[in-house]
PDB file of C-alpha atoms and ligand atoms in Angstrom:
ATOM      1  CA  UNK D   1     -40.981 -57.708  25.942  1.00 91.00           C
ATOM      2  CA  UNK D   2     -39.109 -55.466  23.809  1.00 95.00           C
ATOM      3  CA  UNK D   3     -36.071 -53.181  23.910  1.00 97.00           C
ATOM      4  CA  UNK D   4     -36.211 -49.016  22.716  1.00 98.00           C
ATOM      5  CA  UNK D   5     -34.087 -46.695  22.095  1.00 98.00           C
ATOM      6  CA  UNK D   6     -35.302 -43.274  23.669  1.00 98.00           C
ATOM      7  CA  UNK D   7     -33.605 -40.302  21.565  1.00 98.00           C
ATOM      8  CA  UNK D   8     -33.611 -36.869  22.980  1.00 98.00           C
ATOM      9  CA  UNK D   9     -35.281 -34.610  20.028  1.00 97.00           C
ATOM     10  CA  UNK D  10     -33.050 -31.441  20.267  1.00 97.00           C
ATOM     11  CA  UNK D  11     -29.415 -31.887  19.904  1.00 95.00           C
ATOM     12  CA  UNK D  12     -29.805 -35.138  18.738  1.00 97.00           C
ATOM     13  CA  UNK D  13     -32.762 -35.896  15.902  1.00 98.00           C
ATOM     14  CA  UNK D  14     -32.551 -31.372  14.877  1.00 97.00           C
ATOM     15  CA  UNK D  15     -30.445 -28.897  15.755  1.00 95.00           C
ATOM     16  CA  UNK D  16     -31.132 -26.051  18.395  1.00 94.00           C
ATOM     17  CA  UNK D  17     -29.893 -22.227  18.820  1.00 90.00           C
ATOM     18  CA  UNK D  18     -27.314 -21.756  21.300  1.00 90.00           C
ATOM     19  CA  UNK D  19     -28.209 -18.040  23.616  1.00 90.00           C
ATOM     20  CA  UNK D  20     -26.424 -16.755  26.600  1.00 88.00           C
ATOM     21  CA  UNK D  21     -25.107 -20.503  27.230  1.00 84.00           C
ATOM     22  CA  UNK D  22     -28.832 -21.834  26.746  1.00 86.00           C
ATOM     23  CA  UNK D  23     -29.871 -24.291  23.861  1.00 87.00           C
ATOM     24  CA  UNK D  24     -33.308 -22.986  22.612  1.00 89.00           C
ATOM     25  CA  UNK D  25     -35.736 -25.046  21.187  1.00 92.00           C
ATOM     26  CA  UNK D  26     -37.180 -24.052  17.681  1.00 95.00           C
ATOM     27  CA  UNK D  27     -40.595 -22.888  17.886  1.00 95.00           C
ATOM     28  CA  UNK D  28     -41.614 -23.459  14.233  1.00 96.00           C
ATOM     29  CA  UNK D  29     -41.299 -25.329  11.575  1.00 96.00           C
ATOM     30  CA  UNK D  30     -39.452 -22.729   9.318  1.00 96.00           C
ATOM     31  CA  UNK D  31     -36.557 -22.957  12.616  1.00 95.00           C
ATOM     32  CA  UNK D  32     -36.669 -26.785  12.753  1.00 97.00           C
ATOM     33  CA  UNK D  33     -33.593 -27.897  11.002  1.00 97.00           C
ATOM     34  CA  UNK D  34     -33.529 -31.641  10.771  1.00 97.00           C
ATOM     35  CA  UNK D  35     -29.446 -33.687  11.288  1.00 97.00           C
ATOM     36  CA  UNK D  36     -29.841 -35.375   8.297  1.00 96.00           C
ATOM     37  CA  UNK D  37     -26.944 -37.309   8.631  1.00 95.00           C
ATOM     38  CA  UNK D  38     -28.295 -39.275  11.611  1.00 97.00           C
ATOM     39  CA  UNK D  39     -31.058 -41.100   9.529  1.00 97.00           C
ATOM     40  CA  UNK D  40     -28.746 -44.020   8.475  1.00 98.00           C
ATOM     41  CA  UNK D  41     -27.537 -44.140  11.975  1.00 98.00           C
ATOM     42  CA  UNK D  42     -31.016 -45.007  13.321  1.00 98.00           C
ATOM     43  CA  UNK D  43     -31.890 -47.102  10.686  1.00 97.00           C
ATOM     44  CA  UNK D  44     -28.735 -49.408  11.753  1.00 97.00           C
ATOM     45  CA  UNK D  45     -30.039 -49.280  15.366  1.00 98.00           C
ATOM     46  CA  UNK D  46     -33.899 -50.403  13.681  1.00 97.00           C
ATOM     47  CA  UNK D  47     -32.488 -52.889  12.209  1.00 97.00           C
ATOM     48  CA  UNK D  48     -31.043 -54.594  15.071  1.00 96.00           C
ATOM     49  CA  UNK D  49     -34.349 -54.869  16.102  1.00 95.00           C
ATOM     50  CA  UNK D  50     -34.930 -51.927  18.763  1.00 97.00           C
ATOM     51  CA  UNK D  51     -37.790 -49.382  18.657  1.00 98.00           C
ATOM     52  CA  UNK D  52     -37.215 -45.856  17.966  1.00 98.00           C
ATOM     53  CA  UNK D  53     -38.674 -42.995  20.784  1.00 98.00           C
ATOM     54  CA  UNK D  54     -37.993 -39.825  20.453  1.00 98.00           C
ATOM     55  CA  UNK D  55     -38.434 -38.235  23.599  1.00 98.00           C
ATOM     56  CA  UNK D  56     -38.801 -34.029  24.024  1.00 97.00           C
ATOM     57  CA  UNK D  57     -39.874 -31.381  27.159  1.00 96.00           C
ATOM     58  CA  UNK D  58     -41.741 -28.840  25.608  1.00 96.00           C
ATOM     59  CA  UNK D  59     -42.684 -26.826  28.204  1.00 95.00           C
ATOM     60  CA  UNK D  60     -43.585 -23.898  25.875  1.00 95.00           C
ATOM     61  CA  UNK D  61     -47.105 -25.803  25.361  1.00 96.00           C
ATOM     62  CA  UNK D  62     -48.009 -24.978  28.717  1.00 95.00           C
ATOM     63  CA  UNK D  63     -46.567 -21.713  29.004  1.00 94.00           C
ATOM     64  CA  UNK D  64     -48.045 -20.700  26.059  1.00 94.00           C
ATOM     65  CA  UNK D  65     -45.427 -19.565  23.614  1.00 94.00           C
ATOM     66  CA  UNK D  66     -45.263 -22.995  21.670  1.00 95.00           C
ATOM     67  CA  UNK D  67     -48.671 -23.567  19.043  1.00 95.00           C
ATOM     68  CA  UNK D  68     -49.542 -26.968  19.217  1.00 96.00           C
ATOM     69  CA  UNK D  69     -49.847 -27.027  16.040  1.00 96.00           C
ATOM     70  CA  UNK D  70     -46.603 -26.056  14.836  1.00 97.00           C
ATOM     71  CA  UNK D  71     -45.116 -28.843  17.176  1.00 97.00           C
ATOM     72  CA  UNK D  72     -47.264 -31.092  14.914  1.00 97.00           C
ATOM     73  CA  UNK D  73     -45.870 -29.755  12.071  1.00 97.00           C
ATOM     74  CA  UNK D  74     -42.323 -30.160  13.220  1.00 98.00           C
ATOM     75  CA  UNK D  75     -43.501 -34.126  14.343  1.00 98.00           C
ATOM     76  CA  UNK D  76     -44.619 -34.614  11.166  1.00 97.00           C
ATOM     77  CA  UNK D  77     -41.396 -34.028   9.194  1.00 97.00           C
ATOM     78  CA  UNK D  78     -39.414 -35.855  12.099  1.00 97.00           C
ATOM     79  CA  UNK D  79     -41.804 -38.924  11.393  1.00 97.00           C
ATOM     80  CA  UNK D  80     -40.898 -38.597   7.683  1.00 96.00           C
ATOM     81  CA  UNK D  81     -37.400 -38.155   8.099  1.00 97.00           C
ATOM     82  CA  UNK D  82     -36.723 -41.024  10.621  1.00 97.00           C
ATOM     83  CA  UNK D  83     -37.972 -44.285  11.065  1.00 93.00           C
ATOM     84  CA  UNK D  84     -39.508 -43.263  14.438  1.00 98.00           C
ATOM     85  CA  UNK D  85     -42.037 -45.251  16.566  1.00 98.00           C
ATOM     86  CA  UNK D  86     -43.485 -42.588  18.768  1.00 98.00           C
ATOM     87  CA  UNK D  87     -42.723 -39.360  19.250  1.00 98.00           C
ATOM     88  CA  UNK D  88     -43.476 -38.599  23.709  1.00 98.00           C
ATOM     89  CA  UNK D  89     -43.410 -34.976  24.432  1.00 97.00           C
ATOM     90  CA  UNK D  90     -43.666 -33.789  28.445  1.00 97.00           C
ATOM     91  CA  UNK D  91     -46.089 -30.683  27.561  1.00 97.00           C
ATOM     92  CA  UNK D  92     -45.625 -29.185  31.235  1.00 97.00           C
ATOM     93  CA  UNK D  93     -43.447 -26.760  32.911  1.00 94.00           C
ATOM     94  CA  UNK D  94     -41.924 -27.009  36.011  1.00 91.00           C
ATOM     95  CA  UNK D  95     -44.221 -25.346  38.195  1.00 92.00           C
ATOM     96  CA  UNK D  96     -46.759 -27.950  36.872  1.00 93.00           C
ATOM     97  CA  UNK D  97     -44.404 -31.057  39.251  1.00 93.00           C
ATOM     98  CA  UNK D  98     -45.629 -33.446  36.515  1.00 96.00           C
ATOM     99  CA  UNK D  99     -43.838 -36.777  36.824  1.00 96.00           C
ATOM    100  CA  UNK D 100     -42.999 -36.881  32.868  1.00 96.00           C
ATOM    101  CA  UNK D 101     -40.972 -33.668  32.677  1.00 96.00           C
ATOM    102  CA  UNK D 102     -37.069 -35.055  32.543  1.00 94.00           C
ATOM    103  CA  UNK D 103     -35.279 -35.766  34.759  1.00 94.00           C
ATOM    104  CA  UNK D 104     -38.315 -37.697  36.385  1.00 96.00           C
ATOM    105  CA  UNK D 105     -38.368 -41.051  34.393  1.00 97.00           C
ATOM    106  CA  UNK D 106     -42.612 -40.877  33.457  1.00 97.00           C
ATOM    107  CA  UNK D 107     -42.281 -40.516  29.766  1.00 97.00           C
ATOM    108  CA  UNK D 108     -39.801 -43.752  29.618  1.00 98.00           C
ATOM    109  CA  UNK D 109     -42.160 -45.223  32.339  1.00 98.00           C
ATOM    110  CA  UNK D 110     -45.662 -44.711  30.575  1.00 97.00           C
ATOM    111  CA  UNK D 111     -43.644 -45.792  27.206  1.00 98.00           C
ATOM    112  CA  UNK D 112     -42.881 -49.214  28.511  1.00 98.00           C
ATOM    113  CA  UNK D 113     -46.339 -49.356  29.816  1.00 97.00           C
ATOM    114  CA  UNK D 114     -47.774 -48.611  26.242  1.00 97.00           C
ATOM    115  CA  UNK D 115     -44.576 -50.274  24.125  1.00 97.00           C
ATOM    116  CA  UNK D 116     -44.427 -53.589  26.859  1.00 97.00           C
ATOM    117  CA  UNK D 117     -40.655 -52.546  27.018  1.00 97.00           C
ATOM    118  CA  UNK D 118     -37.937 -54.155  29.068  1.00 97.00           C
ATOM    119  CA  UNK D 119     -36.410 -51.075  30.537  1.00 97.00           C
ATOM    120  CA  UNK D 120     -33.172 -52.836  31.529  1.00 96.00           C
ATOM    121  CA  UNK D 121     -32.292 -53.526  27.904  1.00 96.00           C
ATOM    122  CA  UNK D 122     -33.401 -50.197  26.720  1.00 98.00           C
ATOM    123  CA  UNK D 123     -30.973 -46.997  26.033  1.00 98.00           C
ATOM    124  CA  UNK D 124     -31.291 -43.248  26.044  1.00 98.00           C
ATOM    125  CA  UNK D 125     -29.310 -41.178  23.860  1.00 98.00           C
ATOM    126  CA  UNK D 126     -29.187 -37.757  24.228  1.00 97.00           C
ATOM    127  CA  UNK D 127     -26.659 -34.777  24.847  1.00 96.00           C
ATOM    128  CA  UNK D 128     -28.207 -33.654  28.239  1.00 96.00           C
ATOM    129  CA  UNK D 129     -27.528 -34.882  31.940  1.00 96.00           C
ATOM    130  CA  UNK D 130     -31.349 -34.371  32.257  1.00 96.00           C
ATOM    131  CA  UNK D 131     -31.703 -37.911  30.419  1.00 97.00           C
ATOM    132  CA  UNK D 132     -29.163 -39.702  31.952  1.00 96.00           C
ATOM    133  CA  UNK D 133     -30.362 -39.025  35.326  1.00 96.00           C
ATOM    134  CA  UNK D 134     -34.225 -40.441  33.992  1.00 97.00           C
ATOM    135  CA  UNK D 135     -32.015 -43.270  32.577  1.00 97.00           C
ATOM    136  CA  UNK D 136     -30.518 -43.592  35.517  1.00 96.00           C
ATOM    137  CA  UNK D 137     -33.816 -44.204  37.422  1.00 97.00           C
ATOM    138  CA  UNK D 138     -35.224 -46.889  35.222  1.00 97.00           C
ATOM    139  CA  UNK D 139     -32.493 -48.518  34.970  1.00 96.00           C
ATOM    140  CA  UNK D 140     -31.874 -47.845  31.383  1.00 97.00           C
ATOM    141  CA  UNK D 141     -28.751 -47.486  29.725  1.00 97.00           C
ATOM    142  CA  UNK D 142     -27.561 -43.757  28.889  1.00 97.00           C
ATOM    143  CA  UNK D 143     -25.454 -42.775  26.340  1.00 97.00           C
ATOM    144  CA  UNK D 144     -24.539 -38.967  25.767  1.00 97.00           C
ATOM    145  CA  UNK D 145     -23.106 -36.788  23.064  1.00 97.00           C
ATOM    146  CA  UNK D 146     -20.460 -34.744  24.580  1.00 95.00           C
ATOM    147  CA  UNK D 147     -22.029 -31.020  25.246  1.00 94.00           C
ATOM    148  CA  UNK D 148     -21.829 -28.153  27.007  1.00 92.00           C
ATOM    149  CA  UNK D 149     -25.506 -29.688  28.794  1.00 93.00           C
ATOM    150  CA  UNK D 150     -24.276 -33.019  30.261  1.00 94.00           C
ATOM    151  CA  UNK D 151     -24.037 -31.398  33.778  1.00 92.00           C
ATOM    152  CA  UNK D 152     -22.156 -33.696  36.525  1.00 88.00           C
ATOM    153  CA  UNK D 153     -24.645 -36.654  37.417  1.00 84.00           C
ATOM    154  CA  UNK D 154     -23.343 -39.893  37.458  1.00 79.00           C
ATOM    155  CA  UNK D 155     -23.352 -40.996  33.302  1.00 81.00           C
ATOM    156  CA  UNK D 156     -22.557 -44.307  32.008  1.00 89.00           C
ATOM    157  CA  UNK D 157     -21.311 -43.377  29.057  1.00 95.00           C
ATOM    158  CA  UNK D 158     -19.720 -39.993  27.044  1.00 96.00           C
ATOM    159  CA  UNK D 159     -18.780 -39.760  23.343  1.00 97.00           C
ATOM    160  CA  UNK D 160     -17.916 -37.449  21.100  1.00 96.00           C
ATOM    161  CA  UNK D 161     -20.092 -38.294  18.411  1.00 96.00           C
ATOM    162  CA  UNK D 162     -23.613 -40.269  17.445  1.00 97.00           C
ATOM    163  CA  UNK D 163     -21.278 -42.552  15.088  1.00 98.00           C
ATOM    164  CA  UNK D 164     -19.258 -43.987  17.868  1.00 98.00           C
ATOM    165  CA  UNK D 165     -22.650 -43.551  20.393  1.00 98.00           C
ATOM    166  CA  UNK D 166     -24.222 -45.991  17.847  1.00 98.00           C
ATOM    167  CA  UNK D 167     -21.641 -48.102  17.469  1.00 98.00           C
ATOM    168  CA  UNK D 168     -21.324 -48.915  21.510  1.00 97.00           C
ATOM    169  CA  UNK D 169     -25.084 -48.876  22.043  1.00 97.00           C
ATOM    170  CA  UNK D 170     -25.091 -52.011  19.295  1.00 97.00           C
ATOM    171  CA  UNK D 171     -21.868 -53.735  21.352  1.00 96.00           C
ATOM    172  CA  UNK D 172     -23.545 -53.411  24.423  1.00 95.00           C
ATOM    173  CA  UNK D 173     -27.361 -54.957  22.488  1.00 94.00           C
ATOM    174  CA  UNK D 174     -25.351 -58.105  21.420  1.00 92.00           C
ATOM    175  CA  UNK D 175     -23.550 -58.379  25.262  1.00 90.00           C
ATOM    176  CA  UNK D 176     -27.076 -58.796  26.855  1.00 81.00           C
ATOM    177  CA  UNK D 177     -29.396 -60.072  24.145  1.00 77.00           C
ATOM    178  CA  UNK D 178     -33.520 -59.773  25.419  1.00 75.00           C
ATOM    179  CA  UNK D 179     -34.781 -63.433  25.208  1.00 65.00           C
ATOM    180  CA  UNK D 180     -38.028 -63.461  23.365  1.00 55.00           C
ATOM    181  CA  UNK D 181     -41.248 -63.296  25.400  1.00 48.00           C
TER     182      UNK D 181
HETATM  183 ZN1   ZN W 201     -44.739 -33.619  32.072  1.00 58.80          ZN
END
Protein backbone atom coordinates (compact mmCIF):
# COMPACT_ATOMS: atom_id res chain seq x y z
CA UNK A 1 0.00 0.00 0.00
CA UNK A 2 1.02 3.43 -0.51
CA UNK A 3 0.36 6.92 0.84
CA UNK A 4 -0.75 10.26 -1.69
CA UNK A 5 -1.00 13.44 -1.38
CA UNK A 6 -4.27 14.74 -3.18
CA UNK A 7 -3.67 18.60 -4.15
CA UNK A 8 -6.58 20.69 -5.10
CA UNK A 9 -5.53 22.23 -8.72
CA UNK A 10 -6.91 25.84 -8.33
CA UNK A 11 -5.71 27.83 -5.48
CA UNK A 12 -3.16 25.55 -4.81
CA UNK A 13 -0.93 24.07 -8.00
CA UNK A 14 -2.30 27.83 -10.35
CA UNK A 15 -3.89 30.66 -9.46
CA UNK A 16 -7.68 31.54 -10.13
CA UNK A 17 -9.72 34.97 -10.73
CA UNK A 18 -11.58 36.13 -7.85
CA UNK A 19 -15.56 37.61 -9.22
CA UNK A 20 -18.40 38.74 -7.11
CA UNK A 21 -16.81 36.59 -4.11
CA UNK A 22 -16.42 33.50 -6.59
CA UNK A 23 -12.94 31.94 -7.55
CA UNK A 24 -13.18 31.19 -11.35
CA UNK A 25 -11.39 28.64 -12.92
CA UNK A 26 -9.20 29.56 -16.03
CA UNK A 27 -10.59 28.28 -19.11
CA UNK A 28 -7.41 28.35 -21.25
CA UNK A 29 -4.16 27.98 -21.33
CA UNK A 30 -3.22 31.69 -22.08
CA UNK A 31 -5.35 32.28 -18.28
CA UNK A 32 -3.57 29.35 -16.56
CA UNK A 33 -0.96 30.93 -14.45
CA UNK A 34 1.12 28.29 -12.79
CA UNK A 35 2.47 29.10 -8.48
CA UNK A 36 5.77 28.53 -9.33
CA UNK A 37 7.00 28.76 -6.06
CA UNK A 38 5.21 25.59 -4.90
CA UNK A 39 7.38 23.21 -7.12
CA UNK A 40 10.16 22.78 -4.47
CA UNK A 41 7.49 22.36 -1.93
CA UNK A 42 6.14 19.21 -3.64
CA UNK A 43 9.26 17.94 -4.52
CA UNK A 44 10.10 17.83 -0.56
CA UNK A 45 6.74 16.04 -0.03
CA UNK A 46 8.01 13.38 -3.25
CA UNK A 47 10.76 12.86 -1.67
CA UNK A 48 9.47 11.61 1.48
CA UNK A 49 8.12 9.09 -0.50
CA UNK A 50 4.29 10.10 -1.12
CA UNK A 51 2.57 10.27 -4.53
CA UNK A 52 1.49 13.42 -6.00
CA UNK A 53 -2.60 13.78 -7.19
CA UNK A 54 -3.78 16.63 -8.25
CA UNK A 55 -7.32 16.57 -7.93
CA UNK A 56 -9.85 19.31 -9.95
CA UNK A 57 -14.03 19.66 -10.60
CA UNK A 58 -14.34 20.87 -13.89
CA UNK A 59 -17.72 20.99 -14.39
CA UNK A 60 -17.39 23.30 -17.45
CA UNK A 61 -16.65 19.93 -19.53
CA UNK A 62 -20.07 18.97 -19.13
CA UNK A 63 -21.68 22.15 -19.37
CA UNK A 64 -19.98 22.90 -22.28
CA UNK A 65 -17.99 26.06 -21.84
CA UNK A 66 -14.60 24.23 -21.01
CA UNK A 67 -12.73 22.54 -24.54
CA UNK A 68 -11.33 19.46 -23.59
CA UNK A 69 -8.67 20.19 -25.20
CA UNK A 70 -7.54 23.24 -23.66
CA UNK A 71 -7.84 21.38 -20.21
CA UNK A 72 -5.20 19.11 -21.84
CA UNK A 73 -3.21 21.80 -22.63
CA UNK A 74 -3.32 23.31 -19.19
CA UNK A 75 -2.50 19.33 -17.80
CA UNK A 76 0.22 19.26 -19.84
CA UNK A 77 2.19 22.24 -18.49
CA UNK A 78 1.02 21.22 -14.84
CA UNK A 79 2.72 17.73 -15.60
CA UNK A 80 5.86 19.64 -16.69
CA UNK A 81 5.93 21.96 -14.00
CA UNK A 82 5.36 19.50 -11.06
CA UNK A 83 6.39 16.21 -10.34
CA UNK A 84 2.75 15.01 -10.51
CA UNK A 85 1.48 11.37 -10.62
CA UNK A 86 -1.99 11.78 -11.99
CA UNK A 87 -3.87 14.47 -12.66
CA UNK A 88 -8.16 13.22 -11.62
CA UNK A 89 -10.58 15.70 -12.90
CA UNK A 90 -14.61 15.20 -11.87
CA UNK A 91 -15.87 16.29 -15.55
CA UNK A 92 -19.64 16.55 -14.26
CA UNK A 93 -21.87 19.15 -12.94
CA UNK A 94 -24.08 18.95 -10.28
CA UNK A 95 -27.19 18.11 -11.86
CA UNK A 96 -25.24 15.06 -13.21
CA UNK A 97 -25.25 13.48 -8.93
CA UNK A 98 -21.97 11.82 -9.99
CA UNK A 99 -20.23 10.36 -6.95
CA UNK A 100 -16.67 11.99 -8.00
CA UNK A 101 -17.75 15.64 -7.98
CA UNK A 102 -16.22 17.02 -4.39
CA UNK A 103 -17.40 16.91 -1.70
CA UNK A 104 -18.37 13.16 -2.46
CA UNK A 105 -15.01 11.27 -1.85
CA UNK A 106 -15.10 9.11 -5.62
CA UNK A 107 -12.10 10.69 -7.15
CA UNK A 108 -9.89 9.86 -3.83
CA UNK A 109 -11.89 6.52 -3.78
CA UNK A 110 -11.30 5.31 -7.50
CA UNK A 111 -7.54 6.76 -6.93
CA UNK A 112 -6.79 4.31 -4.21
CA UNK A 113 -8.46 1.72 -6.24
CA UNK A 114 -6.08 2.48 -9.27
CA UNK A 115 -2.86 3.84 -6.97
CA UNK A 116 -3.48 0.66 -4.14
CA UNK A 117 -3.44 3.67 -1.63
CA UNK A 118 -3.86 3.51 2.11
CA UNK A 119 -6.36 6.25 2.54
CA UNK A 120 -5.72 6.62 6.28
CA UNK A 121 -2.14 7.74 5.68
CA UNK A 122 -3.02 9.88 2.78
CA UNK A 123 -3.59 13.91 2.90
CA UNK A 124 -5.54 16.47 0.95
CA UNK A 125 -4.37 19.86 0.58
CA UNK A 126 -6.37 22.34 -0.72
CA UNK A 127 -7.92 25.87 0.15
CA UNK A 128 -11.64 24.73 -0.07
CA UNK A 129 -14.02 23.12 2.65
CA UNK A 130 -15.26 21.08 -0.40
CA UNK A 131 -11.99 18.82 0.13
CA UNK A 132 -11.92 18.58 3.58
CA UNK A 133 -15.33 17.32 3.83
CA UNK A 134 -14.21 14.35 0.90
CA UNK A 135 -11.19 14.04 3.28
CA UNK A 136 -13.23 13.81 5.88
CA UNK A 137 -15.14 10.79 4.45
CA UNK A 138 -12.20 8.63 3.61
CA UNK A 139 -10.66 9.16 6.35
CA UNK A 140 -7.85 11.12 4.95
CA UNK A 141 -6.06 13.78 6.47
CA UNK A 142 -7.00 17.50 5.32
CA UNK A 143 -4.95 20.27 5.38
CA UNK A 144 -6.20 23.80 4.10
CA UNK A 145 -4.75 27.09 3.03
CA UNK A 146 -6.56 29.73 4.81
CA UNK A 147 -9.28 31.32 2.19
CA UNK A 148 -12.17 33.01 1.82
CA UNK A 149 -13.60 29.12 0.46
CA UNK A 150 -12.93 26.97 3.58
CA UNK A 151 -16.68 27.24 4.57
CA UNK A 152 -17.49 25.85 8.28
CA UNK A 153 -17.23 21.90 8.10
CA UNK A 154 -15.39 20.29 10.60
CA UNK A 155 -11.33 20.74 9.26
CA UNK A 156 -8.43 19.18 10.82
CA UNK A 157 -6.17 21.51 10.06
CA UNK A 158 -5.87 25.57 8.86
CA UNK A 159 -2.69 27.44 7.85
CA UNK A 160 -1.79 30.34 6.48
CA UNK A 161 0.50 29.22 4.00
CA UNK A 162 1.65 25.93 1.75
CA UNK A 163 5.22 26.38 3.56
CA UNK A 164 3.97 25.70 7.00
CA UNK A 165 0.99 23.20 5.29
CA UNK A 166 4.07 21.23 4.06
CA UNK A 167 5.93 21.35 6.85
CA UNK A 168 2.98 19.72 9.25
CA UNK A 169 1.81 17.31 6.56
CA UNK A 170 5.71 15.83 6.77
CA UNK A 171 5.43 15.90 10.95
CA UNK A 172 2.36 14.19 10.86
CA UNK A 173 4.07 11.32 7.76
CA UNK A 174 6.92 10.55 10.28
CA UNK A 175 4.15 10.28 13.49
CA UNK A 176 2.35 7.35 11.65
CA UNK A 177 4.85 5.83 9.25
CA UNK A 178 2.86 3.16 6.48
CA UNK A 179 4.64 -0.23 7.08
CA UNK A 180 5.61 -1.66 3.77
CA UNK A 181 3.21 -4.11 2.10
ZN1 LIG B 1 -17.96 13.58 -11.18
Amino acid sequence: MKAAVFIERDGVLNEVRVERQHAVSPLTLEEFHVNREVVPLLQKLKAAGLLLLATTNQPGLSRGYQSRRELDRMHELLRATFALDDILVCPHDETDSCSCRRPKPGLLAEAAFKWRLSLDHCFVISDKWQDAEAARAVNCTSLLLQSPWNGTVRHDLVLPDLGAIVDKLLRLRASKPLLAA
